[in-house]
Amino acid sequence: MAITALPNSRTEPDGSAVIRVLSYNIRSLRDDEDSLARVIRACAPDLVFIQEAPRFFRWRKHAARLAAKSELVVLTGGATAAGPLLLCSLRATVERTEDVLLPLTPRLHRRGFATAVVRIGSARIGLLSCHLSLQGDERYAQAGMLLDRLKAMDVPYAIAAGDLNDRPSGRSFRRLAGELQDCWAVAPWGGEHTSTPNDPHQRIDAIFATPGVEVLGCGVPLTLPGITQADLRAATDHLPVLAALRVPAVSSDGPSAR
């Protein structure tokens, strides 16, 4: 059955959390920042996985300004993760953060992960924002590093999202989808293609979740109230991906049964 409406955020009676998760490549804020903030606010996200955050002069100030305009706060990342950034709403209680720089390949751009562990309701969630390489072999290796990093976070549930620079048929995308839930494939909602806003023809941005997370819907938020085609085109050179996920509560004895 087609998903017509994306659920709003809420905490269930058993402590499980329904959350909205947004992934967005913002091209270093080189485009219309006000359009970008309007799109983010209209999505009403609890967690935002950003790629190509500002990395140079006064980058922290730029990230904080975008967060404030979006009615969110900076969680971690930015230049210290070579571009990936995490924002969150005040629903999230932060347990820990870590910015990870990946091995540098000569003549290629430095890559990294922005990671965190947060609690929302009684759910405990690992987070990883990524922007994988344009070079195929390096990208495939980074996909493996992403999976290893999620396992090393020692959390019951995790979400990874970002600009993969790869399509679903590509080997790096398939490597991730082989171990994680590709949220669009599980519960498609909204639009599919994320690149480019003026000619959407490929899906290279994605949200993934570990087994046990229930995917309630995922896709490009083309028809949400408050989002206009003009803002989507002006904000950056990618379209955002928005997902609604239900993350089970974690008791002192481990994940609760539903």
mmCIF file of C-alpha atoms in Angstrom:
data_model
loop_
_atom_site.group_PDB
_atom_site.id
_atom_site.type_symbol
_atom_site.label_atom_id
_atom_site.label_comp_id
_atom_site.label_asym_id
_atom_site.label_seq_id
_atom_site.Cartn_x
_atom_site.Cartn_y
_atom_site.Cartn_z
ATOM 1 C CA MET A 1 0.000 0.000 0.000
ATOM 2 C CA ALA A 2 1.324 3.444 -0.932
ATOM 3 C CA ILE A 3 2.449 5.691 1.911
ATOM 4 C CA THR A 4 0.542 8.954 1.575
ATOM 5 C CA ALA A 5 1.568 10.772 4.747
ATOM 6 C CA LEU A 6 4.797 10.651 6.709
ATOM 7 C CA PRO A 7 4.248 10.209 10.460
ATOM 8 C CA ASN A 8 5.120 13.038 12.812
ATOM 9 C CA SER A 9 7.658 12.606 15.601
ATOM 10 C CA ARG A 10 6.374 11.190 18.863
ATOM 11 C CA THR A 11 7.326 9.003 21.796
ATOM 12 C CA GLU A 12 5.230 5.854 22.164
ATOM 13 C CA PRO A 13 3.824 4.708 25.536
ATOM 14 C CA ASP A 14 6.483 1.977 25.733
ATOM 15 C CA GLY A 15 9.275 4.524 25.235
ATOM 16 C CA SER A 16 10.010 3.709 21.595
ATOM 17 C CA ALA A 17 10.657 6.784 19.464
ATOM 18 C CA VAL A 18 9.118 7.742 16.136
ATOM 19 C CA ILE A 19 11.669 10.119 14.651
ATOM 20 C CA ARG A 20 12.110 12.123 11.482
ATOM 21 C CA VAL A 21 15.574 11.859 9.932
ATOM 22 C CA LEU A 22 16.818 14.147 7.157
ATOM 23 C CA SER A 23 19.894 13.725 4.946
ATOM 24 C CA TYR A 24 21.046 16.740 2.927
ATOM 25 C CA ASN A 25 24.131 17.744 0.920
ATOM 26 C CA ILE A 26 24.275 21.528 1.390
ATOM 27 C CA ARG A 27 27.221 22.352 -0.909
ATOM 28 C CA SER A 28 29.117 24.350 1.726
ATOM 29 C CA LEU A 29 26.259 26.872 2.008
ATOM 30 C CA ARG A 30 27.178 28.340 -1.380
ATOM 31 C CA ASP A 31 23.543 28.662 -2.442
ATOM 32 C CA ASP A 32 20.458 30.262 -0.863
ATOM 33 C CA GLU A 33 20.797 29.661 2.867
ATOM 34 C CA ASP A 34 17.303 30.956 3.666
ATOM 35 C CA SER A 35 15.746 28.527 1.162
ATOM 36 C CA LEU A 36 17.799 25.733 2.687
ATOM 37 C CA ALA A 37 16.631 26.578 6.212
ATOM 38 C CA ARG A 38 13.000 26.738 5.089
ATOM 39 C CA VAL A 39 13.248 23.258 3.576
ATOM 40 C CA ILE A 40 14.838 21.855 6.731
ATOM 41 C CA ARG A 41 12.237 23.465 9.009
ATOM 42 C CA ALA A 42 9.365 22.189 6.872
ATOM 43 C CA CYS A 43 10.688 18.634 7.260
ATOM 44 C CA ALA A 44 10.500 18.989 11.081
ATOM 45 C CA PRO A 45 13.460 16.628 11.624
ATOM 46 C CA ASP A 46 14.751 15.296 14.914
ATOM 47 C CA LEU A 47 18.109 14.461 13.331
ATOM 48 C CA VAL A 48 19.822 15.978 10.289
ATOM 49 C CA PHE A 49 22.721 14.247 8.536
ATOM 50 C CA ILE A 50 24.501 16.928 6.521
ATOM 51 C CA GLN A 51 27.222 16.596 3.912
ATOM 52 C CA GLU A 52 29.501 19.333 2.536
ATOM 53 C CA ALA A 53 29.170 21.522 5.608
ATOM 54 C CA PRO A 54 31.466 24.573 5.603
ATOM 55 C CA ARG A 55 35.053 23.533 6.362
ATOM 56 C CA PHE A 56 37.110 26.700 6.228
ATOM 57 C CA PHE A 57 37.048 30.238 7.638
ATOM 58 C CA ARG A 58 34.636 30.541 10.606
ATOM 59 C CA TRP A 59 33.034 27.218 9.736
ATOM 60 C CA ARG A 60 31.644 26.740 13.245
ATOM 61 C CA LYS A 61 29.857 30.103 13.032
ATOM 62 C CA HIS A 62 28.295 29.129 9.687
ATOM 63 C CA ALA A 63 27.128 25.770 11.019
ATOM 64 C CA ALA A 64 25.653 27.372 14.127
ATOM 65 C CA ARG A 65 23.830 29.971 12.029
ATOM 66 C CA LEU A 66 22.258 27.298 9.834
ATOM 67 C CA ALA A 67 21.228 25.310 12.897
ATOM 68 C CA ALA A 68 19.603 28.365 14.470
ATOM 69 C CA LYS A 69 17.748 29.242 11.265
ATOM 70 C CA SER A 70 16.557 25.627 11.093
ATOM 71 C CA GLU A 71 15.440 25.621 14.757
ATOM 72 C CA LEU A 72 18.004 22.946 15.611
ATOM 73 C CA VAL A 73 21.362 22.703 17.368
ATOM 74 C CA VAL A 74 24.778 21.492 16.203
ATOM 75 C CA LEU A 75 25.523 17.989 17.428
ATOM 76 C CA THR A 76 28.967 17.297 15.946
ATOM 77 C CA GLY A 77 31.010 17.307 12.751
ATOM 78 C CA GLY A 78 31.917 19.905 10.164
ATOM 79 C CA ALA A 79 35.553 20.607 9.327
ATOM 80 C CA THR A 80 36.697 18.137 11.994
ATOM 81 C CA ALA A 81 34.954 15.366 10.028
ATOM 82 C CA ALA A 82 36.005 16.743 6.594
ATOM 83 C CA GLY A 83 32.463 17.897 5.799
ATOM 84 C CA PRO A 84 29.823 15.624 7.350
ATOM 85 C CA LEU A 85 27.819 17.331 10.101
ATOM 86 C CA LEU A 86 25.037 16.288 12.479
ATOM 87 C CA LEU A 87 22.258 18.570 13.725
ATOM 88 C CA CYS A 88 19.525 17.606 16.171
ATOM 89 C CA SER A 89 16.401 18.875 17.855
ATOM 90 C CA LEU A 90 16.077 19.256 21.599
ATOM 91 C CA ARG A 91 14.389 15.842 21.735
ATOM 92 C CA ALA A 92 17.835 14.264 21.561
ATOM 93 C CA THR A 93 19.918 13.664 24.672
ATOM 94 C CA VAL A 94 23.551 13.337 23.601
ATOM 95 C CA GLU A 95 25.543 10.462 25.053
ATOM 96 C CA ARG A 96 28.751 10.913 23.083
ATOM 97 C CA THR A 97 30.152 12.231 19.786
ATOM 98 C CA GLU A 98 33.188 11.439 17.657
ATOM 99 C CA ASP A 99 34.458 12.902 14.409
ATOM 100 C CA VAL A 100 36.432 10.410 12.332
ATOM 101 C CA LEU A 101 38.900 11.212 9.542
ATOM 102 C CA LEU A 102 39.328 8.412 7.008
ATOM 103 C CA PRO A 103 42.655 7.450 5.413
ATOM 104 C CA LEU A 104 43.791 10.016 2.870
ATOM 105 C CA THR A 105 44.413 8.829 -0.679
ATOM 106 C CA PRO A 106 46.959 11.062 -2.458
ATOM 107 C CA ARG A 107 45.354 13.548 -4.871
ATOM 108 C CA LEU A 108 41.853 12.763 -3.585
ATOM 109 C CA HIS A 109 39.641 14.767 -1.218
ATOM 110 C CA ARG A 110 39.865 13.904 2.483
ATOM 111 C CA ARG A 111 36.722 12.132 3.775
ATOM 112 C CA GLY A 112 35.347 11.512 7.226
ATOM 113 C CA PHE A 113 32.373 10.514 9.368
ATOM 114 C CA ALA A 114 30.449 12.592 11.891
ATOM 115 C CA THR A 115 29.183 10.152 14.525
ATOM 116 C CA ALA A 116 27.187 10.306 17.732
ATOM 117 C CA VAL A 117 25.112 8.238 20.122
ATOM 118 C CA VAL A 118 21.874 9.841 21.299
ATOM 119 C CA ARG A 119 18.789 8.917 23.278
ATOM 120 C CA ILE A 120 15.288 9.929 22.221
ATOM 121 C CA GLY A 121 12.575 8.721 24.532
ATOM 122 C CA SER A 122 13.844 5.340 25.694
ATOM 123 C CA ALA A 123 15.520 4.626 22.357
ATOM 124 C CA ARG A 124 19.328 4.626 22.090
ATOM 125 C CA ILE A 125 20.612 5.307 18.602
ATOM 126 C CA GLY A 126 23.977 5.464 16.868
ATOM 127 C CA LEU A 127 24.296 8.080 14.112
ATOM 128 C CA LEU A 128 26.753 8.417 11.219
ATOM 129 C CA SER A 129 26.785 11.088 8.519
ATOM 130 C CA CYS A 130 28.985 10.346 5.500
ATOM 131 C CA HIS A 131 30.039 11.615 2.094
ATOM 132 C CA LEU A 132 31.766 8.824 0.203
ATOM 133 C CA SER A 133 34.494 9.185 -2.408
ATOM 134 C CA LEU A 134 34.030 9.890 -6.095
ATOM 135 C CA GLN A 135 36.654 7.214 -6.813
ATOM 136 C CA GLY A 136 35.177 3.723 -7.008
ATOM 137 C CA ASP A 137 37.763 1.653 -5.148
ATOM 138 C CA GLU A 138 38.139 4.193 -2.361
ATOM 139 C CA ARG A 139 34.362 4.522 -2.102
ATOM 140 C CA TYR A 140 33.971 0.742 -1.726
ATOM 141 C CA ALA A 141 36.605 0.677 1.014
ATOM 142 C CA GLN A 142 34.868 3.563 2.800
ATOM 143 C CA ALA A 143 31.559 1.685 2.683
ATOM 144 C CA GLY A 144 33.281 -1.125 4.557
ATOM 145 C CA MET A 145 34.710 1.343 7.075
ATOM 146 C CA LEU A 146 31.202 2.717 7.604
ATOM 147 C CA LEU A 147 29.849 -0.728 8.439
ATOM 148 C CA ASP A 148 32.775 -1.392 10.759
ATOM 149 C CA ARG A 149 32.258 1.946 12.510
ATOM 150 C CA LEU A 150 28.565 1.226 13.138
ATOM 151 C CA LYS A 151 29.442 -2.142 14.684
ATOM 152 C CA ALA A 152 32.111 -0.548 16.870
ATOM 153 C CA MET A 153 29.621 1.979 18.282
ATOM 154 C CA ASP A 154 28.110 -0.797 20.415
ATOM 155 C CA VAL A 155 24.511 0.403 20.149
ATOM 156 C CA PRO A 156 21.321 -1.632 19.655
ATOM 157 C CA TYR A 157 20.182 0.463 16.675
ATOM 158 C CA ALA A 158 21.907 2.829 14.283
ATOM 159 C CA ILE A 159 21.229 5.130 11.336
ATOM 160 C CA ALA A 160 23.726 6.043 8.616
ATOM 161 C CA ALA A 161 22.919 8.599 5.952
ATOM 162 C CA GLY A 162 24.638 10.680 3.356
ATOM 163 C CA ASP A 163 25.803 11.342 -0.155
ATOM 164 C CA LEU A 164 27.128 8.006 -1.409
ATOM 165 C CA ASN A 165 28.273 9.194 -4.847
ATOM 166 C CA ASP A 166 26.896 5.835 -5.988
ATOM 167 C CA ARG A 167 23.599 4.547 -7.341
ATOM 168 C CA PRO A 168 21.671 1.568 -5.925
ATOM 169 C CA SER A 169 23.159 -0.674 -8.612
ATOM 170 C CA GLY A 170 26.715 0.317 -7.637
ATOM 171 C CA ARG A 171 28.868 -2.011 -5.582
ATOM 172 C CA SER A 172 29.396 0.436 -2.696
ATOM 173 C CA PHE A 173 25.671 1.133 -2.375
ATOM 174 C CA ARG A 174 24.999 -2.610 -2.590
ATOM 175 C CA ARG A 175 27.621 -3.287 0.086
ATOM 176 C CA LEU A 176 25.740 -1.052 2.507
ATOM 177 C CA ALA A 177 22.307 -2.329 1.498
ATOM 178 C CA GLY A 178 23.508 -5.893 2.020
ATOM 179 C CA GLU A 179 23.844 -5.327 5.776
ATOM 180 C CA LEU A 180 21.556 -2.354 6.434
ATOM 181 C CA GLN A 181 18.006 -1.423 5.477
ATOM 182 C CA ASP A 182 17.914 0.951 2.497
ATOM 183 C CA CYS A 183 14.996 3.001 3.805
ATOM 184 C CA TRP A 184 13.706 4.101 0.398
ATOM 185 C CA ALA A 185 13.618 0.505 -0.829
ATOM 186 C CA VAL A 186 11.829 -0.670 2.328
ATOM 187 C CA ALA A 187 9.103 2.003 2.454
ATOM 188 C CA PRO A 188 9.170 4.406 -0.504
ATOM 189 C CA TRP A 189 7.423 7.737 -0.024
ATOM 190 C CA GLY A 190 7.724 11.038 -1.860
ATOM 191 C CA GLY A 191 10.292 11.289 -4.632
ATOM 192 C CA GLU A 192 13.103 8.877 -5.407
ATOM 193 C CA HIS A 193 15.870 10.757 -7.226
ATOM 194 C CA THR A 194 18.090 13.209 -5.351
ATOM 195 C CA SER A 195 20.364 14.607 -8.046
ATOM 196 C CA THR A 196 19.989 17.177 -9.404
ATOM 197 C CA PRO A 197 17.164 19.503 -8.271
ATOM 198 C CA ASN A 198 16.700 20.834 -11.796
ATOM 199 C CA ASP A 199 16.839 17.369 -13.371
ATOM 200 C CA PRO A 200 16.268 14.608 -10.791
ATOM 201 C CA HIS A 201 17.478 11.435 -12.494
ATOM 202 C CA GLN A 202 19.583 9.465 -10.002
ATOM 203 C CA ARG A 203 19.451 8.373 -6.358
ATOM 204 C CA ILE A 204 22.891 8.930 -4.861
ATOM 205 C CA ASP A 205 21.781 10.098 -1.394
ATOM 206 C CA ALA A 206 20.285 7.600 1.038
ATOM 207 C CA ILE A 207 19.276 6.816 4.595
ATOM 208 C CA PHE A 208 20.128 3.388 6.035
ATOM 209 C CA ALA A 209 19.010 1.784 9.286
ATOM 210 C CA THR A 210 20.137 -1.305 11.126
ATOM 211 C CA PRO A 211 17.782 -4.295 11.474
ATOM 212 C CA GLY A 212 15.136 -3.779 14.133
ATOM 213 C CA VAL A 213 14.426 -0.167 13.201
ATOM 214 C CA GLU A 214 10.979 0.075 11.591
ATOM 215 C CA VAL A 215 10.956 2.188 8.433
ATOM 216 C CA LEU A 216 7.646 4.062 8.182
ATOM 217 C CA GLY A 217 8.450 5.970 5.002
ATOM 218 C CA CYS A 218 11.412 7.492 3.157
ATOM 219 C CA GLY A 219 11.991 9.691 0.137
ATOM 220 C CA VAL A 220 12.425 13.182 -1.239
ATOM 221 C CA PRO A 221 9.895 15.469 0.504
ATOM 222 C CA LEU A 222 8.401 17.045 -2.602
ATOM 223 C CA THR A 223 4.894 17.702 -1.290
ATOM 224 C CA LEU A 224 5.287 18.491 2.405
ATOM 225 C CA PRO A 225 3.543 21.701 3.495
ATOM 226 C CA GLY A 226 6.031 24.555 3.499
ATOM 227 C CA ILE A 227 8.287 23.081 0.813
ATOM 228 C CA THR A 228 8.325 24.710 -2.622
ATOM 229 C CA GLN A 229 10.051 23.716 -5.823
ATOM 230 C CA ALA A 230 11.676 27.137 -5.861
ATOM 231 C CA ASP A 231 13.285 26.546 -2.462
ATOM 232 C CA LEU A 232 14.407 23.025 -3.388
ATOM 233 C CA ARG A 233 16.112 24.357 -6.511
ATOM 234 C CA ALA A 234 17.665 27.361 -4.762
ATOM 235 C CA ALA A 235 18.871 25.620 -1.581
ATOM 236 C CA THR A 236 21.692 23.430 -2.947
ATOM 237 C CA ASP A 237 22.584 21.047 -5.784
ATOM 238 C CA HIS A 238 21.016 17.959 -4.143
ATOM 239 C CA LEU A 239 17.504 17.130 -3.047
ATOM 240 C CA PRO A 240 17.020 16.084 0.582
ATOM 241 C CA VAL A 241 15.972 12.635 1.788
ATOM 242 C CA LEU A 242 13.506 12.455 4.681
ATOM 243 C CA ALA A 243 12.570 9.307 6.617
ATOM 244 C CA ALA A 244 10.242 8.478 9.473
ATOM 245 C CA LEU A 245 11.578 5.649 11.626
ATOM 246 C CA ARG A 246 10.362 3.869 14.734
ATOM 247 C CA VAL A 247 13.267 2.960 17.006
ATOM 248 C CA PRO A 248 12.452 0.472 19.791
ATOM 249 C CA ALA A 249 12.942 1.373 23.419
ATOM 250 C CA VAL A 250 15.945 -0.035 25.211
ATOM 251 C CA SER A 251 15.477 -1.198 28.775
ATOM 252 C CA SER A 252 18.207 -1.996 31.240
ATOM 253 C CA ASP A 253 17.936 -5.610 30.037
ATOM 254 C CA GLY A 254 18.275 -4.686 26.356
ATOM 255 C CA PRO A 255 15.872 -3.815 23.517
ATOM 256 C CA SER A 256 12.231 -4.165 24.470
ATOM 257 C CA ALA A 257 9.986 -6.592 22.653
ATOM 258 C CA ARG A 258 7.111 -5.237 20.563
#
